[in-house]
Tab-separated table of C-alpha atoms in Angstrom:
chain	number	residue	atom	x	y	z
A	1	UNK	CA	-79.974	-10.256	-114.573
A	2	UNK	CA	-81.248	-8.533	-117.712
A	3	UNK	CA	-80.132	-4.913	-117.998
A	4	UNK	CA	-81.983	-1.963	-119.452
A	5	UNK	CA	-81.492	-0.803	-123.019
A	6	UNK	CA	-78.014	0.697	-123.312
A	7	UNK	CA	-78.297	2.157	-126.804
A	8	UNK	CA	-77.660	5.834	-127.520
A	9	UNK	CA	-81.219	6.965	-126.910
A	10	UNK	CA	-82.248	8.252	-123.503
A	11	UNK	CA	-84.354	5.607	-121.729
A	12	UNK	CA	-88.005	6.479	-121.109
A	13	UNK	CA	-89.493	6.471	-117.621
A	14	UNK	CA	-93.168	6.826	-116.754
A	15	UNK	CA	-93.945	8.065	-113.238
A	16	UNK	CA	-97.565	7.907	-112.067
A	17	UNK	CA	-98.236	10.380	-109.273
A	18	UNK	CA	-95.328	12.655	-110.183
A	19	UNK	CA	-96.789	16.123	-109.698
A	20	UNK	CA	-95.618	16.586	-106.103
A	21	UNK	CA	-93.894	15.091	-103.105
A	22	UNK	CA	-92.036	11.812	-103.446
A	23	UNK	CA	-93.222	11.274	-107.028
A	24	UNK	CA	-91.657	14.562	-108.099
A	25	UNK	CA	-88.401	13.650	-106.353
A	26	UNK	CA	-88.283	10.218	-108.015
A	27	UNK	CA	-88.925	11.758	-111.430
A	28	UNK	CA	-86.194	14.345	-110.831
A	29	UNK	CA	-83.747	11.608	-109.865
A	30	UNK	CA	-84.554	9.657	-113.031
A	31	UNK	CA	-83.939	12.817	-115.091
A	32	UNK	CA	-80.609	13.274	-113.287
A	33	UNK	CA	-79.651	9.742	-114.321
A	34	UNK	CA	-80.379	10.458	-117.977
A	35	UNK	CA	-84.015	9.434	-118.502
A	36	UNK	CA	-86.638	11.220	-120.528
A	37	UNK	CA	-89.893	11.389	-118.599
A	38	UNK	CA	-93.620	11.003	-118.915
A	39	UNK	CA	-95.394	12.275	-115.828
A	40	UNK	CA	-99.004	11.696	-114.899
A	41	UNK	CA	-101.265	12.863	-112.091
A	42	UNK	CA	-104.831	14.110	-111.798
A	43	UNK	CA	-104.054	17.830	-111.514
A	44	UNK	CA	-102.836	19.486	-114.731
A	45	UNK	CA	-101.662	22.658	-112.999
A	46	UNK	CA	-99.486	20.708	-110.549
A	47	UNK	CA	-98.106	18.625	-113.416
A	48	UNK	CA	-97.094	21.745	-115.333
A	49	UNK	CA	-95.361	23.087	-112.245
A	50	UNK	CA	-93.543	19.769	-111.766
A	51	UNK	CA	-92.423	19.796	-115.398
A	52	UNK	CA	-90.982	23.299	-115.046
A	53	UNK	CA	-89.213	22.332	-111.835
A	54	UNK	CA	-87.580	19.270	-113.390
A	55	UNK	CA	-86.542	21.121	-116.553
A	56	UNK	CA	-85.013	23.928	-114.500
A	57	UNK	CA	-82.688	21.370	-112.919
A	58	UNK	CA	-82.263	19.126	-115.977
A	59	UNK	CA	-82.887	21.107	-119.195
A	60	UNK	CA	-81.479	18.250	-121.292
A	61	UNK	CA	-84.422	16.014	-120.381
A	62	UNK	CA	-87.585	15.649	-122.405
A	63	UNK	CA	-90.574	15.828	-120.052
A	64	UNK	CA	-94.125	15.121	-121.185
A	65	UNK	CA	-97.105	15.480	-118.862
A	66	UNK	CA	-100.550	13.913	-119.102
A	67	UNK	CA	-103.457	14.246	-116.692
A	68	UNK	CA	-104.654	10.764	-115.789
A	69	UNK	CA	-106.590	9.091	-112.973
A	70	UNK	CA	-104.711	5.876	-112.144
A	71	UNK	CA	-107.895	4.263	-110.816
A	72	UNK	CA	-109.296	4.272	-114.375
A	73	UNK	CA	-107.866	1.245	-116.169
A	74	UNK	CA	-108.847	2.424	-119.651
A	75	UNK	CA	-107.276	5.828	-119.020
A	76	UNK	CA	-104.014	4.234	-117.852
A	77	UNK	CA	-103.910	1.913	-120.875
A	78	UNK	CA	-104.461	4.908	-123.142
A	79	UNK	CA	-101.740	6.844	-121.331
A	80	UNK	CA	-99.163	4.093	-121.867
A	81	UNK	CA	-100.076	3.893	-125.540
A	82	UNK	CA	-99.716	7.679	-125.967
A	83	UNK	CA	-96.403	7.823	-124.143
A	84	UNK	CA	-94.881	5.048	-126.249
A	85	UNK	CA	-96.133	6.741	-129.424
A	86	UNK	CA	-94.698	10.116	-128.385
A	87	UNK	CA	-91.454	9.163	-126.644
A	88	UNK	CA	-90.739	5.516	-127.371
A	89	UNK	CA	-90.776	2.258	-125.387
A	90	UNK	CA	-91.201	2.689	-121.650
A	91	UNK	CA	-88.246	1.076	-119.914
A	92	UNK	CA	-89.033	2.169	-116.343
A	93	UNK	CA	-92.500	2.589	-114.829
A	94	UNK	CA	-93.079	3.752	-111.266
A	95	UNK	CA	-96.373	3.976	-109.425
A	96	UNK	CA	-96.142	6.569	-106.648
A	97	UNK	CA	-99.678	7.995	-106.540
A	98	UNK	CA	-101.178	7.854	-103.091
A	99	UNK	CA	-103.480	9.478	-100.587
A	100	UNK	CA	-103.149	9.675	-96.814
A	101	UNK	CA	-106.296	9.657	-94.679
A	102	UNK	CA	-105.831	9.985	-90.918
A	103	UNK	CA	-108.679	9.174	-88.545
A	104	UNK	CA	-109.982	6.661	-85.993
A	105	UNK	CA	-112.001	3.559	-86.819
A	106	UNK	CA	-115.112	5.033	-85.184
A	107	UNK	CA	-115.258	7.733	-87.877
A	108	UNK	CA	-114.040	5.624	-90.806
A	109	UNK	CA	-116.524	4.935	-93.595
A	110	UNK	CA	-116.641	2.643	-96.621
A	111	UNK	CA	-115.757	5.532	-98.941
A	112	UNK	CA	-112.432	6.000	-97.154
A	113	UNK	CA	-111.462	2.446	-98.093
A	114	UNK	CA	-112.757	2.875	-101.642
A	115	UNK	CA	-110.709	6.034	-102.161
A	116	UNK	CA	-107.522	4.452	-100.803
A	117	UNK	CA	-107.912	1.183	-102.717
A	118	UNK	CA	-108.802	2.921	-105.979
A	119	UNK	CA	-105.552	4.915	-105.977
A	120	UNK	CA	-103.059	2.704	-104.151
A	121	UNK	CA	-104.165	-0.780	-105.211
A	122	UNK	CA	-106.137	-0.436	-108.438
A	123	UNK	CA	-103.625	2.213	-109.544
A	124	UNK	CA	-100.604	-0.117	-109.586
A	125	UNK	CA	-102.752	-2.976	-110.912
A	126	UNK	CA	-103.876	-0.805	-113.829
A	127	UNK	CA	-100.348	0.375	-114.565
A	128	UNK	CA	-98.952	-3.155	-114.364
A	129	UNK	CA	-101.614	-4.483	-116.733
A	130	UNK	CA	-100.877	-1.699	-119.209
A	131	UNK	CA	-97.083	-1.617	-119.207
A	132	UNK	CA	-95.560	-4.953	-118.134
A	133	UNK	CA	-96.819	-7.002	-121.129
A	134	UNK	CA	-95.117	-4.488	-123.441
A	135	UNK	CA	-91.925	-4.735	-121.413
A	136	UNK	CA	-92.029	-8.533	-121.433
A	137	UNK	CA	-92.514	-8.553	-125.200
A	138	UNK	CA	-89.313	-6.510	-125.559
A	139	UNK	CA	-87.494	-8.651	-122.993
A	140	UNK	CA	-86.557	-5.934	-120.541
A	141	UNK	CA	-88.100	-3.388	-118.190
A	142	UNK	CA	-88.246	-2.114	-114.646
A	143	UNK	CA	-91.532	-1.764	-112.757
A	144	UNK	CA	-91.665	-0.299	-109.249
A	145	UNK	CA	-94.420	0.514	-106.780
A	146	UNK	CA	-94.003	2.758	-103.761
A	147	UNK	CA	-95.498	0.805	-100.912
A	148	UNK	CA	-95.018	1.787	-97.257
A	149	UNK	CA	-94.116	0.668	-93.782
A	150	UNK	CA	-97.925	0.781	-93.482
A	151	UNK	CA	-97.994	-2.204	-95.842
A	152	UNK	CA	-95.835	-4.183	-93.416
A	153	UNK	CA	-97.348	-3.177	-90.066
A	154	UNK	CA	-100.772	-1.540	-89.796
A	155	UNK	CA	-100.375	1.616	-87.676
A	156	UNK	CA	-103.355	3.129	-85.832
A	157	UNK	CA	-105.465	5.872	-87.447
A	158	UNK	CA	-104.343	4.879	-90.964
A	159	UNK	CA	-106.451	1.786	-91.609
A	160	UNK	CA	-107.716	2.482	-95.180
A	161	UNK	CA	-104.176	3.462	-96.161
A	162	UNK	CA	-102.729	0.255	-94.708
A	163	UNK	CA	-105.354	-1.964	-96.328
A	164	UNK	CA	-104.434	-0.555	-99.744
A	165	UNK	CA	-100.700	-0.773	-99.077
A	166	UNK	CA	-100.888	-4.382	-97.858
A	167	UNK	CA	-102.680	-5.199	-101.110
A	168	UNK	CA	-100.071	-3.392	-103.189
A	169	UNK	CA	-97.289	-5.348	-101.482
A	170	UNK	CA	-99.057	-8.594	-102.372
A	171	UNK	CA	-99.381	-7.425	-105.958
A	172	UNK	CA	-95.745	-6.494	-106.450
A	173	UNK	CA	-94.243	-9.495	-104.669
A	174	UNK	CA	-96.505	-11.858	-106.607
A	175	UNK	CA	-95.929	-10.057	-109.898
A	176	UNK	CA	-92.177	-10.276	-109.379
A	177	UNK	CA	-92.541	-14.063	-109.283
A	178	UNK	CA	-94.926	-14.142	-112.254
A	179	UNK	CA	-92.495	-12.187	-114.438
A	180	UNK	CA	-89.381	-14.115	-113.453
A	181	UNK	CA	-87.323	-14.961	-116.515
A	182	UNK	CA	-88.986	-12.397	-118.794
A	183	UNK	CA	-86.357	-9.690	-118.339
A	184	UNK	CA	-88.885	-7.535	-116.451
A	185	UNK	CA	-88.214	-6.932	-112.781
A	186	UNK	CA	-90.720	-5.712	-110.193
A	187	UNK	CA	-89.619	-3.783	-107.110
A	188	UNK	CA	-91.574	-3.220	-103.919
A	189	UNK	CA	-90.386	0.065	-102.384
A	190	UNK	CA	-90.965	0.247	-98.635
A	191	UNK	CA	-90.194	3.632	-97.057
A	192	UNK	CA	-91.110	4.800	-93.585
A	193	UNK	CA	-92.579	8.246	-92.968
A	194	UNK	CA	-91.216	10.604	-95.616
A	195	UNK	CA	-90.432	14.256	-95.006
A	196	UNK	CA	-92.056	15.573	-98.194
A	197	UNK	CA	-94.642	17.971	-96.754
A	198	UNK	CA	-97.387	15.391	-97.296
A	199	UNK	CA	-98.997	16.270	-93.950
A	200	UNK	CA	-100.512	19.347	-95.587
A	201	UNK	CA	-101.999	17.316	-98.466
A	202	UNK	CA	-103.262	14.509	-96.204
A	203	UNK	CA	-106.893	14.486	-95.085
A	204	UNK	CA	-108.061	14.205	-91.486
A	205	UNK	CA	-111.340	13.221	-89.843
A	206	UNK	CA	-112.673	12.198	-86.429
A	207	UNK	CA	-111.552	15.441	-84.723
A	208	UNK	CA	-109.275	16.610	-87.520
A	209	UNK	CA	-107.189	19.194	-85.593
A	210	UNK	CA	-106.195	16.656	-82.932
A	211	UNK	CA	-105.340	14.033	-85.570
A	212	UNK	CA	-103.200	16.610	-87.362
A	213	UNK	CA	-101.467	17.492	-84.079
A	214	UNK	CA	-99.806	14.056	-83.832
A	215	UNK	CA	-99.446	13.085	-87.495
A	216	UNK	CA	-97.879	16.286	-88.845
A	217	UNK	CA	-94.914	16.317	-86.393
A	218	UNK	CA	-94.378	12.572	-86.963
A	219	UNK	CA	-94.110	13.269	-90.707
A	220	UNK	CA	-91.694	16.147	-90.134
A	221	UNK	CA	-89.291	15.426	-87.267
A	222	UNK	CA	-85.915	13.933	-88.274
A	223	UNK	CA	-85.948	10.987	-85.858
A	224	UNK	CA	-89.403	9.866	-87.019
A	225	UNK	CA	-89.318	10.792	-90.723
A	226	UNK	CA	-86.597	10.534	-93.337
A	227	UNK	CA	-85.072	12.899	-95.832
A	228	UNK	CA	-87.088	12.336	-98.993
A	229	UNK	CA	-84.416	13.305	-101.510
A	230	UNK	CA	-81.943	10.779	-100.119
A	231	UNK	CA	-84.712	8.175	-100.010
A	232	UNK	CA	-85.636	8.878	-103.648
A	233	UNK	CA	-82.070	8.120	-104.747
A	234	UNK	CA	-82.107	4.832	-102.845
A	235	UNK	CA	-85.444	3.861	-104.397
A	236	UNK	CA	-84.485	4.674	-107.977
A	237	UNK	CA	-81.194	2.806	-107.588
A	238	UNK	CA	-83.090	-0.235	-106.305
A	239	UNK	CA	-85.576	-0.206	-109.169
A	240	UNK	CA	-82.902	0.205	-111.841
A	241	UNK	CA	-80.888	-2.621	-110.264
A	242	UNK	CA	-83.972	-4.872	-110.412
A	243	UNK	CA	-84.057	-5.567	-106.685
A	244	UNK	CA	-87.337	-7.263	-105.618
A	245	UNK	CA	-87.729	-5.350	-102.328
A	246	UNK	CA	-86.109	-2.118	-101.154
A	247	UNK	CA	-86.543	-1.052	-97.547
A	248	UNK	CA	-85.761	2.622	-97.103
A	249	UNK	CA	-84.719	3.700	-93.638
A	250	UNK	CA	-84.063	1.959	-90.350
A	251	UNK	CA	-87.702	2.015	-89.187
A	252	UNK	CA	-88.935	0.236	-92.311
A	253	UNK	CA	-86.337	-2.515	-92.105
A	254	UNK	CA	-86.859	-2.931	-88.347
A	255	UNK	CA	-90.635	-3.144	-88.720
A	256	UNK	CA	-90.295	-5.911	-91.317
A	257	UNK	CA	-87.965	-7.936	-89.113
A	258	UNK	CA	-89.888	-7.500	-85.851
A	259	UNK	CA	-93.260	-8.196	-87.436
A	260	UNK	CA	-91.852	-11.259	-89.196
A	261	UNK	CA	-90.452	-12.664	-85.965
A	262	UNK	CA	-93.205	-11.601	-83.560
A	263	UNK	CA	-96.393	-10.509	-85.349
A	264	UNK	CA	-98.442	-10.752	-82.182
A	265	UNK	CA	-96.093	-8.352	-80.437
A	266	UNK	CA	-96.328	-5.724	-83.173
A	267	UNK	CA	-100.142	-5.917	-83.197
A	268	UNK	CA	-100.114	-5.491	-79.414
A	269	UNK	CA	-97.785	-2.480	-79.670
A	270	UNK	CA	-100.010	-0.891	-82.303
A	271	UNK	CA	-102.929	-1.357	-79.907
A	272	UNK	CA	-101.029	0.423	-77.149
A	273	UNK	CA	-100.240	3.283	-79.543
A	274	UNK	CA	-103.894	3.468	-80.586
A	275	UNK	CA	-104.984	4.005	-76.991
A	276	UNK	CA	-102.589	6.942	-76.692
A	277	UNK	CA	-103.777	8.684	-79.846
A	278	UNK	CA	-106.833	10.963	-80.040
A	279	UNK	CA	-110.177	9.502	-81.024
A	280	UNK	CA	-113.387	11.093	-82.323
A	281	UNK	CA	-116.503	10.397	-84.324
A	282	UNK	CA	-116.870	13.507	-86.479
A	283	UNK	CA	-117.362	12.479	-90.132
A	284	UNK	CA	-116.087	15.827	-91.430
A	285	UNK	CA	-112.992	15.423	-93.628
A	286	UNK	CA	-110.582	18.347	-93.993
A	287	UNK	CA	-107.156	18.735	-95.553
A	288	UNK	CA	-104.007	19.339	-93.583
A	289	UNK	CA	-103.910	23.076	-94.107
A	290	UNK	CA	-107.438	23.464	-92.777
A	291	UNK	CA	-106.710	21.205	-89.818
A	292	UNK	CA	-103.559	23.202	-89.059
A	293	UNK	CA	-105.449	26.490	-89.143
A	294	UNK	CA	-108.152	25.146	-86.841
A	295	UNK	CA	-105.574	23.761	-84.423
A	296	UNK	CA	-103.669	27.055	-84.410
A	297	UNK	CA	-100.804	25.684	-82.330
A	298	UNK	CA	-97.464	27.561	-82.414
A	299	UNK	CA	-95.784	24.476	-80.915
A	300	UNK	CA	-97.037	22.129	-83.642
A	301	UNK	CA	-96.080	24.698	-86.282
A	302	UNK	CA	-92.521	24.718	-84.924
A	303	UNK	CA	-92.399	20.917	-84.893
A	304	UNK	CA	-93.486	20.757	-88.542
A	305	UNK	CA	-91.055	23.415	-89.792
A	306	UNK	CA	-88.845	20.931	-91.651
A	307	UNK	CA	-91.841	19.215	-93.219
A	308	UNK	CA	-93.355	22.539	-94.259
A	309	UNK	CA	-90.072	23.554	-95.866
A	310	UNK	CA	-89.921	20.242	-97.749
A	311	UNK	CA	-93.504	20.753	-98.920
A	312	UNK	CA	-92.636	24.101	-100.466
A	313	UNK	CA	-89.735	22.495	-102.340
A	314	UNK	CA	-91.779	19.499	-103.456
A	315	UNK	CA	-94.840	21.257	-104.854
A	316	UNK	CA	-97.097	20.031	-102.010
């Protein structure tokens, strides 16, 4: 298998969606392993905070930040061009940008799908189109996309998210085959629920407080979610090793196996889970912090303590 450039220069890594959460952790891990970084996200203020956080831990790294909307193909192409002009050839590119929308089908609208697909499917498509031809021309490169257990099995109340993630899995697995023999590897990263504090940045609709009441603990409790820093190390190691698929955590690997062996059973189980979860038809969309305040549940707040703590560390 072709290895990355091993000359004296520090290899360059581009991380799309690096201003907070898992993206920030992946970027920090790459800096720890000796990479200089280009970070992109939509929010300049969050990017600046992420840059300071990474440099505080790894002052030897060079960290550039650029505001960029990954759903805009021209903007992503321009970003890649700027990064290579400023830092040098991109040897590792990771797409992490994502949004989480939690709500029942009865309240789901076309715009929910458009928002999810624009970020989590068009985003990696745009990045792949911009960066992998350059990598192939040089004969080496690592390209990774953070997918999800929701791209293996479609869980209830997360349908737009799952549609986008299923598409992203098709992209990366197919692109891995297309680029075989070029020296460029493509890795599909499949984590389960991550304890990053993302429940506060997620959006909720169809009775938002009740949707928050089940999702936030699931994204925070140790048995249901996984330590994001440990997961980030596993993911970066998999991408740098050129592995085609990396399942992170027991739940992700189990879901892949069970769904592969008995897809009808997993669909049935998701239906059972759907019946147990709250429903609602309200079209109002609110973020996690607003939903938490409206719920005003001391019990839920206790159950999300670990997730809240992770969110404060991860710029959520």
